[in-house]
Amino acid sequence: MSRIGKQPIPVPDTVTVSIEPELVRVSGPRGELQERISRELTVEQSDGELIVKRPTDRGEHRALHGLTRSLIANMVEGVTEGFEKRLEIQGVGYRAALRGRDIELSVGFSHTVTVKAPEGIEFEVPAPTQIVVRGSSKQVVGEIAARIRKVRPPEPYKGKGIRYRDEYVARKVGKRA
């Protein structure tokens, strides 16, 4: 008894998908990505859509089905449009600069901190207090943005540090006189 996912994944004409046992490869204008999938699930391609099927309606299969569908959909989106994360730096004298492909952070330490760009990731610094991380893999973009934020996370008293653009930092009052 085979269950079909509720939402097929649309595949644009510029994207090619190769389905092997336990492996799905997606290549497009922004590069190539691959993901291992469970041997219990099947992925089929028909009429410009990808369909993920599960063997039963058990909880583990339903969870694995949703995860696999999301991962493949993110791969298709990544090789066509790509992903980006924006970070902001707050604090007097805190800034970022692009050095080749890498990014150099001056965030209150006695030295600058260099974050290297892995393969497939590009940095942009539109202003000294803004960083844009771009790439085709959603996971790698998020991981590198988190690594940059971890250099100097925002602190709750003055709000200084590196934060995501839309992140809310709960502020504390501090000690009273």
mmCIF file of C-alpha atoms in Angstrom:
data_model
loop_
_atom_site.group_PDB
_atom_site.id
_atom_site.type_symbol
_atom_site.label_atom_id
_atom_site.label_comp_id
_atom_site.label_asym_id
_atom_site.label_seq_id
_atom_site.Cartn_x
_atom_site.Cartn_y
_atom_site.Cartn_z
ATOM 1 C CA MET A 1 0.000 0.000 0.000
ATOM 2 C CA SER A 2 1.787 3.091 -1.248
ATOM 3 C CA ARG A 3 0.964 6.578 -0.004
ATOM 4 C CA ILE A 4 1.602 9.591 -2.181
ATOM 5 C CA GLY A 5 2.700 12.876 -0.661
ATOM 6 C CA LYS A 6 0.108 15.600 -0.581
ATOM 7 C CA GLN A 7 2.270 18.135 -2.370
ATOM 8 C CA PRO A 8 4.364 17.210 -5.385
ATOM 9 C CA ILE A 9 7.537 19.258 -5.847
ATOM 10 C CA PRO A 10 7.496 21.321 -9.065
ATOM 11 C CA VAL A 11 10.758 21.095 -11.019
ATOM 12 C CA PRO A 12 11.615 23.969 -13.410
ATOM 13 C CA ASP A 13 12.964 23.219 -16.896
ATOM 14 C CA THR A 14 16.431 24.516 -15.957
ATOM 15 C CA VAL A 15 16.816 21.841 -13.249
ATOM 16 C CA THR A 16 17.838 18.234 -13.855
ATOM 17 C CA VAL A 17 17.125 15.568 -11.260
ATOM 18 C CA SER A 18 18.777 12.165 -11.115
ATOM 19 C CA ILE A 19 17.222 9.586 -8.820
ATOM 20 C CA GLU A 20 19.283 6.624 -7.679
ATOM 21 C CA PRO A 21 18.590 4.167 -4.876
ATOM 22 C CA GLU A 22 19.059 6.078 -1.602
ATOM 23 C CA LEU A 23 20.393 9.196 -3.400
ATOM 24 C CA VAL A 24 18.810 12.194 -5.140
ATOM 25 C CA ARG A 25 20.973 14.599 -7.177
ATOM 26 C CA VAL A 26 19.671 17.996 -8.267
ATOM 27 C CA SER A 27 21.640 20.281 -10.569
ATOM 28 C CA GLY A 28 20.698 23.682 -11.898
ATOM 29 C CA PRO A 29 22.065 27.109 -12.757
ATOM 30 C CA ARG A 30 23.497 27.708 -9.253
ATOM 31 C CA GLY A 31 25.264 24.364 -8.849
ATOM 32 C CA GLU A 32 24.625 20.766 -7.886
ATOM 33 C CA LEU A 33 23.344 19.302 -4.607
ATOM 34 C CA GLN A 34 22.789 15.730 -3.474
ATOM 35 C CA GLU A 35 21.005 14.169 -0.517
ATOM 36 C CA ARG A 36 20.808 10.635 0.804
ATOM 37 C CA ILE A 37 17.268 9.389 1.413
ATOM 38 C CA SER A 38 15.879 6.449 3.339
ATOM 39 C CA ARG A 39 15.637 3.176 1.438
ATOM 40 C CA GLU A 40 12.033 2.816 2.625
ATOM 41 C CA LEU A 41 10.904 5.888 0.658
ATOM 42 C CA THR A 42 10.673 6.184 -3.112
ATOM 43 C CA VAL A 43 11.025 9.300 -5.229
ATOM 44 C CA GLU A 44 9.449 9.429 -8.685
ATOM 45 C CA GLN A 45 9.649 12.057 -11.396
ATOM 46 C CA SER A 46 6.757 12.683 -13.755
ATOM 47 C CA ASP A 47 5.386 15.674 -15.698
ATOM 48 C CA GLY A 48 7.947 18.118 -14.298
ATOM 49 C CA GLU A 49 7.183 17.156 -10.697
ATOM 50 C CA LEU A 50 8.844 15.042 -8.044
ATOM 51 C CA ILE A 51 6.653 12.816 -5.882
ATOM 52 C CA VAL A 52 7.854 11.266 -2.623
ATOM 53 C CA LYS A 53 6.029 8.079 -1.611
ATOM 54 C CA ARG A 54 6.009 6.221 1.699
ATOM 55 C CA PRO A 55 5.184 2.537 2.305
ATOM 56 C CA THR A 56 2.748 2.944 5.241
ATOM 57 C CA ASP A 57 0.996 5.556 7.362
ATOM 58 C CA ARG A 58 3.003 4.764 10.500
ATOM 59 C CA GLY A 59 4.395 7.726 12.400
ATOM 60 C CA GLU A 60 8.033 7.079 11.501
ATOM 61 C CA HIS A 61 7.227 6.849 7.800
ATOM 62 C CA ARG A 62 5.102 10.001 7.878
ATOM 63 C CA ALA A 63 7.886 11.935 9.630
ATOM 64 C CA LEU A 64 10.553 10.643 7.236
ATOM 65 C CA HIS A 65 8.291 11.436 4.287
ATOM 66 C CA GLY A 66 7.860 15.071 5.336
ATOM 67 C CA LEU A 67 11.561 15.499 6.020
ATOM 68 C CA THR A 68 12.577 14.020 2.664
ATOM 69 C CA ARG A 69 10.043 16.110 0.777
ATOM 70 C CA SER A 70 11.287 19.312 2.458
ATOM 71 C CA LEU A 71 14.947 18.481 1.813
ATOM 72 C CA ILE A 72 14.326 17.817 -1.885
ATOM 73 C CA ALA A 73 12.184 20.950 -2.251
ATOM 74 C CA ASN A 74 14.971 23.008 -0.628
ATOM 75 C CA MET A 75 17.519 21.483 -3.016
ATOM 76 C CA VAL A 76 15.388 22.452 -6.038
ATOM 77 C CA GLU A 77 14.928 25.989 -4.694
ATOM 78 C CA GLY A 78 18.629 26.250 -3.859
ATOM 79 C CA VAL A 79 19.900 25.377 -7.336
ATOM 80 C CA THR A 80 17.431 27.794 -8.983
ATOM 81 C CA GLU A 81 17.219 30.847 -6.694
ATOM 82 C CA GLY A 82 19.629 30.151 -3.831
ATOM 83 C CA PHE A 83 19.354 31.096 -0.175
ATOM 84 C CA GLU A 84 20.637 34.009 1.857
ATOM 85 C CA LYS A 85 20.909 35.020 5.493
ATOM 86 C CA ARG A 86 21.453 38.600 6.583
ATOM 87 C CA LEU A 87 23.293 39.553 9.763
ATOM 88 C CA GLU A 88 23.693 42.906 11.513
ATOM 89 C CA ILE A 89 26.538 44.038 13.726
ATOM 90 C CA GLN A 90 25.761 46.425 16.594
ATOM 91 C CA GLY A 91 28.322 48.057 18.833
ATOM 92 C CA VAL A 92 30.679 51.023 18.730
ATOM 93 C CA GLY A 93 33.661 50.160 16.535
ATOM 94 C CA TYR A 94 32.261 46.769 15.524
ATOM 95 C CA ARG A 95 32.561 46.150 11.793
ATOM 96 C CA ALA A 96 33.044 43.562 9.066
ATOM 97 C CA ALA A 97 35.225 43.688 5.965
ATOM 98 C CA LEU A 98 35.597 41.448 2.950
ATOM 99 C CA ARG A 99 39.119 40.050 2.440
ATOM 100 C CA GLY A 100 39.099 38.096 -0.818
ATOM 101 C CA ARG A 101 36.417 35.430 -0.380
ATOM 102 C CA ASP A 102 36.670 35.488 3.435
ATOM 103 C CA ILE A 103 35.171 37.876 5.938
ATOM 104 C CA GLU A 104 37.111 39.687 8.654
ATOM 105 C CA LEU A 105 35.292 40.739 11.823
ATOM 106 C CA SER A 106 36.396 43.442 14.277
ATOM 107 C CA VAL A 107 34.066 42.919 17.211
ATOM 108 C CA GLY A 108 35.826 44.136 20.353
ATOM 109 C CA PHE A 109 38.594 41.560 20.655
ATOM 110 C CA SER A 110 42.292 42.475 20.612
ATOM 111 C CA HIS A 111 42.491 40.765 17.216
ATOM 112 C CA THR A 112 40.306 40.437 14.126
ATOM 113 C CA VAL A 113 38.421 37.190 13.546
ATOM 114 C CA THR A 114 38.504 35.690 10.047
ATOM 115 C CA VAL A 115 35.686 33.425 8.847
ATOM 116 C CA LYS A 116 36.605 31.416 5.761
ATOM 117 C CA ALA A 117 34.033 30.908 3.011
ATOM 118 C CA PRO A 118 33.544 27.200 2.221
ATOM 119 C CA GLU A 119 32.911 25.968 -1.318
ATOM 120 C CA GLY A 120 29.606 27.260 -2.668
ATOM 121 C CA ILE A 121 29.248 30.132 -0.159
ATOM 122 C CA GLU A 122 29.769 33.789 -0.943
ATOM 123 C CA PHE A 123 29.838 36.753 1.426
ATOM 124 C CA GLU A 124 28.743 40.302 0.765
ATOM 125 C CA VAL A 125 29.264 43.341 2.985
ATOM 126 C CA PRO A 126 26.925 46.113 1.729
ATOM 127 C CA ALA A 127 27.812 48.262 4.779
ATOM 128 C CA PRO A 128 30.459 47.780 7.482
ATOM 129 C CA THR A 129 27.736 46.681 9.910
ATOM 130 C CA GLN A 130 25.886 44.296 7.578
ATOM 131 C CA ILE A 131 26.792 40.822 6.310
ATOM 132 C CA VAL A 132 24.984 38.765 3.665
ATOM 133 C CA VAL A 133 25.702 35.022 3.388
ATOM 134 C CA ARG A 134 24.586 33.449 0.071
ATOM 135 C CA GLY A 135 24.685 29.923 -1.299
ATOM 136 C CA SER A 136 22.691 27.127 -2.883
ATOM 137 C CA SER A 137 22.501 24.838 0.169
ATOM 138 C CA LYS A 138 20.090 26.020 2.855
ATOM 139 C CA GLN A 139 21.874 23.959 5.493
ATOM 140 C CA VAL A 140 25.350 25.333 4.745
ATOM 141 C CA VAL A 141 24.120 28.955 4.527
ATOM 142 C CA GLY A 142 22.438 28.628 7.923
ATOM 143 C CA GLU A 143 25.454 26.905 9.450
ATOM 144 C CA ILE A 144 27.919 29.585 8.284
ATOM 145 C CA ALA A 145 25.586 32.391 9.422
ATOM 146 C CA ALA A 146 25.334 30.723 12.848
ATOM 147 C CA ARG A 147 29.124 30.377 12.988
ATOM 148 C CA ILE A 148 29.520 34.127 12.248
ATOM 149 C CA ARG A 149 26.907 34.995 14.910
ATOM 150 C CA LYS A 150 28.687 32.763 17.427
ATOM 151 C CA VAL A 151 31.856 34.927 17.211
ATOM 152 C CA ARG A 152 30.068 37.625 19.253
ATOM 153 C CA PRO A 153 26.411 36.809 20.067
ATOM 154 C CA PRO A 154 24.216 39.740 21.090
ATOM 155 C CA GLU A 155 24.357 40.434 24.801
ATOM 156 C CA PRO A 156 21.183 41.341 26.725
ATOM 157 C CA TYR A 157 22.342 44.509 28.524
ATOM 158 C CA LYS A 158 23.531 46.820 25.759
ATOM 159 C CA GLY A 159 22.551 44.699 22.745
ATOM 160 C CA LYS A 160 26.071 44.699 21.312
ATOM 161 C CA GLY A 161 27.092 41.815 19.066
ATOM 162 C CA ILE A 162 26.197 40.051 15.831
ATOM 163 C CA ARG A 163 22.541 39.164 15.266
ATOM 164 C CA TYR A 164 20.294 38.024 12.459
ATOM 165 C CA ARG A 165 18.524 40.905 10.737
ATOM 166 C CA ASP A 166 15.056 40.142 12.114
ATOM 167 C CA GLU A 167 16.201 38.733 15.470
ATOM 168 C CA TYR A 168 14.709 40.168 18.642
ATOM 169 C CA VAL A 169 17.102 40.423 21.565
ATOM 170 C CA ALA A 170 15.379 40.601 24.973
ATOM 171 C CA ARG A 171 16.994 43.447 26.873
ATOM 172 C CA LYS A 172 17.646 43.380 30.606
ATOM 173 C CA VAL A 173 17.529 46.394 32.888
ATOM 174 C CA GLY A 174 20.845 45.883 34.676
ATOM 175 C CA LYS A 175 21.610 46.684 38.296
ATOM 176 C CA ARG A 176 19.792 49.462 40.080
ATOM 177 C CA ALA A 177 21.577 52.126 42.087
#
